[in-house]
Tab-separated table of C-alpha atoms in Angstrom:
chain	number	residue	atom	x	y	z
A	633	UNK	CA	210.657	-191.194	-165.341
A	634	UNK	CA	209.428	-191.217	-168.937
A	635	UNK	CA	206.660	-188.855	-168.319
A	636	UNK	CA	209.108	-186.194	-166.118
A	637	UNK	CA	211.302	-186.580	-169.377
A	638	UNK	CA	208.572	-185.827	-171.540
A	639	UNK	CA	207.602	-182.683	-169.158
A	640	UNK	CA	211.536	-181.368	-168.984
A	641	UNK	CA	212.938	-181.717	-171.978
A	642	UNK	CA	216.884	-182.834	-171.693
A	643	UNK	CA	218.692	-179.699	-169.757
A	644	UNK	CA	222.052	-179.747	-171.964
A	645	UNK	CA	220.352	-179.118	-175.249
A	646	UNK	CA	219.681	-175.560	-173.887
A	647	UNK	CA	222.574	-172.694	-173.290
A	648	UNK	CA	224.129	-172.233	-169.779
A	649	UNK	CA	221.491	-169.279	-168.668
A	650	UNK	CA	218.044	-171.166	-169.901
A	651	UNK	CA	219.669	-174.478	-168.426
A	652	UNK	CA	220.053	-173.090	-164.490
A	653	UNK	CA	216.532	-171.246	-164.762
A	654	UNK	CA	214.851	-174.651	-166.340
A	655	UNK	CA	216.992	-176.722	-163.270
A	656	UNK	CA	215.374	-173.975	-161.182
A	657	UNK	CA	211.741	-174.580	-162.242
A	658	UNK	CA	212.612	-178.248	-162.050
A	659	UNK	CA	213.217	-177.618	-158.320
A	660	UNK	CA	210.391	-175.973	-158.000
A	661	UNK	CA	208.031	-178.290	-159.987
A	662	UNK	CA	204.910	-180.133	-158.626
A	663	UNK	CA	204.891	-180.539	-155.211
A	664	UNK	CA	203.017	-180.835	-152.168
A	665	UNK	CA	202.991	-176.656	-151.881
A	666	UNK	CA	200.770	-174.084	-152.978
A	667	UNK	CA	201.168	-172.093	-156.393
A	668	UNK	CA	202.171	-169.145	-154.660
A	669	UNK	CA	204.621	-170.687	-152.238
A	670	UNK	CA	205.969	-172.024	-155.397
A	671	UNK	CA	206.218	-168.438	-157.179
A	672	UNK	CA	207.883	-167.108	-154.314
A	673	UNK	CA	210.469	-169.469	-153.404
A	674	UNK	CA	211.702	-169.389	-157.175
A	675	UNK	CA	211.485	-165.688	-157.391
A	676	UNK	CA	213.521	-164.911	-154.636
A	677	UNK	CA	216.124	-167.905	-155.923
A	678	UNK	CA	215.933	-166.002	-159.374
A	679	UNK	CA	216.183	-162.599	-158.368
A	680	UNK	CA	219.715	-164.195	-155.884
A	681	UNK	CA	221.266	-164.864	-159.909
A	682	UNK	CA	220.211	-161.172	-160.893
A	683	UNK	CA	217.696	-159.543	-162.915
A	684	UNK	CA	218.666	-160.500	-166.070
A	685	UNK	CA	217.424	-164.047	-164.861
A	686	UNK	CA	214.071	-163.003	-163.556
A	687	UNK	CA	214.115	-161.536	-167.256
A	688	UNK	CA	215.272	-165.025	-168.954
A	689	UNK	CA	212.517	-166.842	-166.742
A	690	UNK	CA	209.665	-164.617	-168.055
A	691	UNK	CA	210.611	-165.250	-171.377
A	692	UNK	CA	211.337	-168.738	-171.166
A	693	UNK	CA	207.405	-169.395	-169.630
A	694	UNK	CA	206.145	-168.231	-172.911
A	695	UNK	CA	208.634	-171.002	-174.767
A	696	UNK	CA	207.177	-174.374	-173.294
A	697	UNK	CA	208.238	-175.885	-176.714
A	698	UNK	CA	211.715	-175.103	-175.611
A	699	UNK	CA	211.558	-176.026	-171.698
A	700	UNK	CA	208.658	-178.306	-171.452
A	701	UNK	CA	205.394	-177.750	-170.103
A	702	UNK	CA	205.812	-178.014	-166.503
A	703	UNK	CA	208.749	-176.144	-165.916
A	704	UNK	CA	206.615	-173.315	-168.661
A	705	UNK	CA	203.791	-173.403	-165.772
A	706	UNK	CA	206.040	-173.059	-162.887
A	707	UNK	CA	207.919	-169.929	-164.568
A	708	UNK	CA	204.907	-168.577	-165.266
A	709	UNK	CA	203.868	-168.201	-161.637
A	710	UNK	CA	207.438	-166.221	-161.660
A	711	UNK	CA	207.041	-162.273	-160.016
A	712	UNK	CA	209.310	-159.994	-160.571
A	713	UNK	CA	209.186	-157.696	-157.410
A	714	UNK	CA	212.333	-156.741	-155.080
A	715	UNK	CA	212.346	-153.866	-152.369
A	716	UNK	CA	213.298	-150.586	-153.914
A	717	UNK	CA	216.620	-148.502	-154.166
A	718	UNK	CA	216.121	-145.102	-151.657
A	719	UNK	CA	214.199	-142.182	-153.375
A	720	UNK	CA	216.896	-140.159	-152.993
A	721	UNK	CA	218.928	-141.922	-155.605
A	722	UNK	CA	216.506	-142.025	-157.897
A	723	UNK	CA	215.965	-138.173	-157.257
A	724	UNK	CA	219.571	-137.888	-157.600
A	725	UNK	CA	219.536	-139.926	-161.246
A	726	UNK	CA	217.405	-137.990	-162.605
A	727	UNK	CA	218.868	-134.782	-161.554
A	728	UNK	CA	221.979	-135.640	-163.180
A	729	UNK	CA	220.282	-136.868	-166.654
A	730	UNK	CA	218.200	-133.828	-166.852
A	731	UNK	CA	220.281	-131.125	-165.489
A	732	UNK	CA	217.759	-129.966	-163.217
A	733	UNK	CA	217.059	-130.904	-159.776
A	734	UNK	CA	213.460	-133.008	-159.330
A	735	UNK	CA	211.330	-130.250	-157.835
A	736	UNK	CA	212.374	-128.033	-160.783
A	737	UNK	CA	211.384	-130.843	-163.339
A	738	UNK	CA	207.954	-132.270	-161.866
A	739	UNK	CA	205.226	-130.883	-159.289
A	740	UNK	CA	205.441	-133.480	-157.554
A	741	UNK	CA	207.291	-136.633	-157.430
A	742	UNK	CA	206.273	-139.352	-154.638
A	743	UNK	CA	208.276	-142.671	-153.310
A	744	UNK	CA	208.710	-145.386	-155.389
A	745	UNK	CA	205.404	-146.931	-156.004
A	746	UNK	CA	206.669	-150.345	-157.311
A	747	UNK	CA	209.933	-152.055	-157.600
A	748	UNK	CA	211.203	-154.874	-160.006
A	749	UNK	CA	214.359	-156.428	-160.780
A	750	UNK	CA	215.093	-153.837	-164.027
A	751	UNK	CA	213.298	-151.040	-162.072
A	752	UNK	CA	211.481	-148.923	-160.516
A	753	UNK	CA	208.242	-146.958	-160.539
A	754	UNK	CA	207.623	-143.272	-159.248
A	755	UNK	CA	204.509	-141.161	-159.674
A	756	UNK	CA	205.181	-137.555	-160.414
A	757	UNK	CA	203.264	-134.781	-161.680
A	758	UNK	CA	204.363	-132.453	-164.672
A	759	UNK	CA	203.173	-128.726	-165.340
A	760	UNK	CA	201.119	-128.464	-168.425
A	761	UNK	CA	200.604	-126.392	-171.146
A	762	UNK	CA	197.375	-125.311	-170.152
A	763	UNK	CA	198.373	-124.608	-166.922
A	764	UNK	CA	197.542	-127.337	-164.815
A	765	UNK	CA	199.268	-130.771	-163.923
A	766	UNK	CA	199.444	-134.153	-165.808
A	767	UNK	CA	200.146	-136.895	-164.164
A	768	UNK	CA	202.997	-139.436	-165.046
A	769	UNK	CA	204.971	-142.490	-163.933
A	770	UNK	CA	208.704	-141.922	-163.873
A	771	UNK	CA	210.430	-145.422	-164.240
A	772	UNK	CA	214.274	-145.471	-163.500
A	773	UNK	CA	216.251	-148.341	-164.089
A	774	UNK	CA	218.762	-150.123	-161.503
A	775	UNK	CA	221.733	-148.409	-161.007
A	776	UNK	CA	224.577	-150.074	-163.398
A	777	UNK	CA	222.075	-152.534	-165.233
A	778	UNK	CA	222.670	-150.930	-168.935
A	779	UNK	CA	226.590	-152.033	-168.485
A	780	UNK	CA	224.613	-155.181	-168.993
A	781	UNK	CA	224.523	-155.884	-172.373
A	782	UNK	CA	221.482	-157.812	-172.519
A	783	UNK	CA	219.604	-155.312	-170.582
A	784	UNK	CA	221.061	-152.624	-172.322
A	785	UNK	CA	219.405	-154.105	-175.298
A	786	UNK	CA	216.256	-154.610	-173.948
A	787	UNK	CA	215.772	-151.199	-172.634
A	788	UNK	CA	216.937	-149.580	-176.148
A	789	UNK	CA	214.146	-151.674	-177.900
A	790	UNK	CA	211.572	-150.468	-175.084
A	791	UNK	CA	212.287	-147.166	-176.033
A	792	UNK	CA	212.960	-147.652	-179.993
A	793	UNK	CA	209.799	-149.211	-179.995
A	794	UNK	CA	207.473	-147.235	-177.739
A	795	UNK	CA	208.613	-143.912	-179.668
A	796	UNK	CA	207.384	-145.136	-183.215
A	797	UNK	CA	203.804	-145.959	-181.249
A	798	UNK	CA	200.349	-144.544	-180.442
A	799	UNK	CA	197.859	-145.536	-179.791
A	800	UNK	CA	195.080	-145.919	-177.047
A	801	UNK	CA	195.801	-149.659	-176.111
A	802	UNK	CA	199.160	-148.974	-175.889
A	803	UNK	CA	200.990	-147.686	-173.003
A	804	UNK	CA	202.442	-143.877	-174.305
A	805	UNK	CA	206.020	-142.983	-173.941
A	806	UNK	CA	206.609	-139.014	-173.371
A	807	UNK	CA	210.516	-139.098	-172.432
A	808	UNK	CA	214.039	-141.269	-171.792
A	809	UNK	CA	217.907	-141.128	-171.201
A	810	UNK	CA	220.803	-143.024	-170.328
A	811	UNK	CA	223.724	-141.665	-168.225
A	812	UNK	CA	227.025	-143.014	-168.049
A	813	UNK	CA	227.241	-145.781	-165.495
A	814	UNK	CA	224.142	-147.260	-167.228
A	815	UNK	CA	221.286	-146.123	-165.587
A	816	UNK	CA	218.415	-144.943	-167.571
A	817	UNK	CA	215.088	-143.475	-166.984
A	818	UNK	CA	211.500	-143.494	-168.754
A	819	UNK	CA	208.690	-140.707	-168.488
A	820	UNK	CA	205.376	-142.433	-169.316
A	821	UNK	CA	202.014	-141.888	-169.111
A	822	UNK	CA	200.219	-143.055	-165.632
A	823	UNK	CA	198.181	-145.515	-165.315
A	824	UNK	CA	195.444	-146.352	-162.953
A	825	UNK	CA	193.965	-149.863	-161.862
A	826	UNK	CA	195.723	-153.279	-162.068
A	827	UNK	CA	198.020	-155.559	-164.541
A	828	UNK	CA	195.889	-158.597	-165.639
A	829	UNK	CA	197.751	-161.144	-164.046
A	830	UNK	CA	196.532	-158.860	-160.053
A	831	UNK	CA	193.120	-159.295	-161.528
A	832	UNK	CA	193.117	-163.197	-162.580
A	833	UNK	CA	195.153	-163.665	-158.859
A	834	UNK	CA	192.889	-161.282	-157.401
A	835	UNK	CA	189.127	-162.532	-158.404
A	836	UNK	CA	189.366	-165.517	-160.393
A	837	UNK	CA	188.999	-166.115	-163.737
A	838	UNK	CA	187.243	-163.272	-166.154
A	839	UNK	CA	183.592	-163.582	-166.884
A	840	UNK	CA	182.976	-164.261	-170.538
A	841	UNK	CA	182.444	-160.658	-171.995
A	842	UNK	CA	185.014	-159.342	-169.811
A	843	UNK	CA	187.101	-161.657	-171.516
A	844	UNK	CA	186.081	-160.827	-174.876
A	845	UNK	CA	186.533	-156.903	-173.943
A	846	UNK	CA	189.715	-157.197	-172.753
A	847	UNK	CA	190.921	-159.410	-175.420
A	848	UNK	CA	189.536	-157.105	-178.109
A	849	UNK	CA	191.425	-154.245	-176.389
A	850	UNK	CA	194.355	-156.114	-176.622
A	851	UNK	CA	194.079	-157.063	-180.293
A	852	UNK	CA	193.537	-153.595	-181.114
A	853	UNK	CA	196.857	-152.504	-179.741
A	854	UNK	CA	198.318	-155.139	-181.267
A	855	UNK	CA	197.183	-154.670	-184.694
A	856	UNK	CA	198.339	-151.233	-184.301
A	857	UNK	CA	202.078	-152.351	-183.547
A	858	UNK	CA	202.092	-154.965	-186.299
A	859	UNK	CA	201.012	-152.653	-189.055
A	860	UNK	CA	204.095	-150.778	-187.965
A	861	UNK	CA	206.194	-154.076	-187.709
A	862	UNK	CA	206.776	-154.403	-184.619
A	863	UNK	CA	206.453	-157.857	-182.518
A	864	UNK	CA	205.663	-157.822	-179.289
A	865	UNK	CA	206.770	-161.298	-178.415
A	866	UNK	CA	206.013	-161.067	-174.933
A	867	UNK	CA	202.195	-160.906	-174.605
A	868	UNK	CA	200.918	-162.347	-170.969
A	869	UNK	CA	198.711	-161.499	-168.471
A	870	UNK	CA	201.517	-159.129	-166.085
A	871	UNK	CA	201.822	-157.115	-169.802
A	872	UNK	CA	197.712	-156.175	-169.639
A	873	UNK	CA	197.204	-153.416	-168.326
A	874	UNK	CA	193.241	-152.685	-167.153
A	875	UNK	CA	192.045	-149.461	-166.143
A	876	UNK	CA	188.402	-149.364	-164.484
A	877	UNK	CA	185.997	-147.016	-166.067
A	878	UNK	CA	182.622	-146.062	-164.716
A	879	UNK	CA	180.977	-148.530	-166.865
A	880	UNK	CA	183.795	-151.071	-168.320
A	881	UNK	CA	187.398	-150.653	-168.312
A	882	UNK	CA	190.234	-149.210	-170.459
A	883	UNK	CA	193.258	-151.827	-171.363
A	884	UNK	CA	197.065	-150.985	-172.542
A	885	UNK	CA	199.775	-153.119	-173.170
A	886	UNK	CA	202.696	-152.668	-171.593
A	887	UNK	CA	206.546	-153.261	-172.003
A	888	UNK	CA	208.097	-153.702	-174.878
A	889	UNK	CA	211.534	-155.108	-173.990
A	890	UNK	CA	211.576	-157.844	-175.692
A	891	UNK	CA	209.631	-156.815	-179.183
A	892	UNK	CA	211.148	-157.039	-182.339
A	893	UNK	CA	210.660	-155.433	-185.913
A	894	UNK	CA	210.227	-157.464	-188.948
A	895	UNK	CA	212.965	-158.029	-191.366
A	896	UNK	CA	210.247	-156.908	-194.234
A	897	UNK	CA	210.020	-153.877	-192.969
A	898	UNK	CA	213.164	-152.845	-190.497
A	899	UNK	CA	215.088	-150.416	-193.255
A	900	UNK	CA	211.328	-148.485	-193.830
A	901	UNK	CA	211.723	-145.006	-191.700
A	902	UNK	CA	208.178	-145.026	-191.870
A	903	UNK	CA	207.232	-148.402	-190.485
């Protein structure tokens, strides 16, 4: 019909990979099912084609001037959550990156927490210089992943770009590597609470000064990144990070994988 035309723009204009996840969100378009139902049926068809599609998808629900407002909607409802790798082999990656085996490099170091298509999440605990423990989340990535070159690039710009930041709204890097095989690890900061998008799902929509806090939070952190030049192009609710406080709450952004520096200022060490 005209108006599904108008909602989907025309599939071949797009590349091969934006063209299967927009036939994909086509699929999975209005219907007589719930939002979730929806999210989950296309998740778990996404995450069959690999994470780099899961990935694509994300990106693409920010670009509804590219796939059309529907199929925008639909991909937004996309989560990125598959069951995790054993402990052991992350234990086992990081061992091998570090030199050291994991009960030599952290206090403690739990199961994994969380699990995505790029990743996964581990709490550990690190010995400080004052003597006591700091708490940090230990992200490693898939196993062979950064032979991807897409990926590869994404989790290079994570790290670029997390190293030249910081700031309190932004989430802090404290350590990364790559082994050979392509799987790579993070050391960042823990945090405590719930992503933005758990909240909206959670309890509904945000009161208005909640909303104004947040989003003030958020611009902070952002200001912060652009008067270093960095874009981070990828700014949604799953990418807010909240912490509760005992009277308000603390917000970070998160992930950087798909920022960008601009031209104006890419050659300036300093930026």
């Amino acid at each position: 019909s005209s108006a599904q035309t108008c909602l989907f723009p025309s599939r071949e204009a797009l590349p091969s990979g934006p063209r299967t996840v927009v036939g994909l969100a086509r699929r999975f378009g209005p219907r007589d099912i719930s939002d979730a139902e929806r999210a989950e049926r296309l998740t778990a068809a996404l995450n069959r084609l690999g994470p780099s599609y899961v990935k694509l998808g994300q990106f693409l629900a920010t670009r509804p001037d590219l796939v059309g407002r529907e199929a925008a909607l639909v991909l937004g409802r996309l989560r990125d959550e598959i069951a995790p790798f054993p402990e052991k082999e992350a234990r086992a990656t990081i061992a091998r990156a570090l030199g050291k085996p994991v009960d030599e490099l952290f206090v403690s170091f739990s199961p994994p927490v969380a699990a995505a298509s790029i990743a996964q999440v581990h709490k550990a605990e690190i010995a400080s210089s004052e003597g006591g423990r700091r708490a940090v989340a230990v992200k490693v990535l898939q196993r062979d992943l950064l032979n991807q070159e897409g990926l590869r690039q994404r989790f290079d710009r994570e790290v670029t770009m997390l190293s030249r930041l910081a700031h309190p709204h932004i989430v802090t890097l404290t350590d990364s590597g790559v082994l050979e095989g392509g799987v790579g690890y993070l050391v960042m900061e823990l945090l405590e609470g719930v992503s933005l998008e758990e909240r909206l799902d959670e309890e509904g929509a945000l009161m208005p000064d909640e909303a104004i806090d947040v989003c003030r939070q958020v611009l902070l952190g952002l200001a912060e990144a652009h008067d270093k030049g960095i874009l981070h192009r990828d700014i949604k609710p799953a990418n807010v990070f909240i912490q509760p406080l005992a009277e308000g709450r603390h917000v970070k952004i998160l992930d950087f994988g798909l920022a960008k520096v601009r031209k104006d200022m890419a050659s300036d060490p300093g930026a």
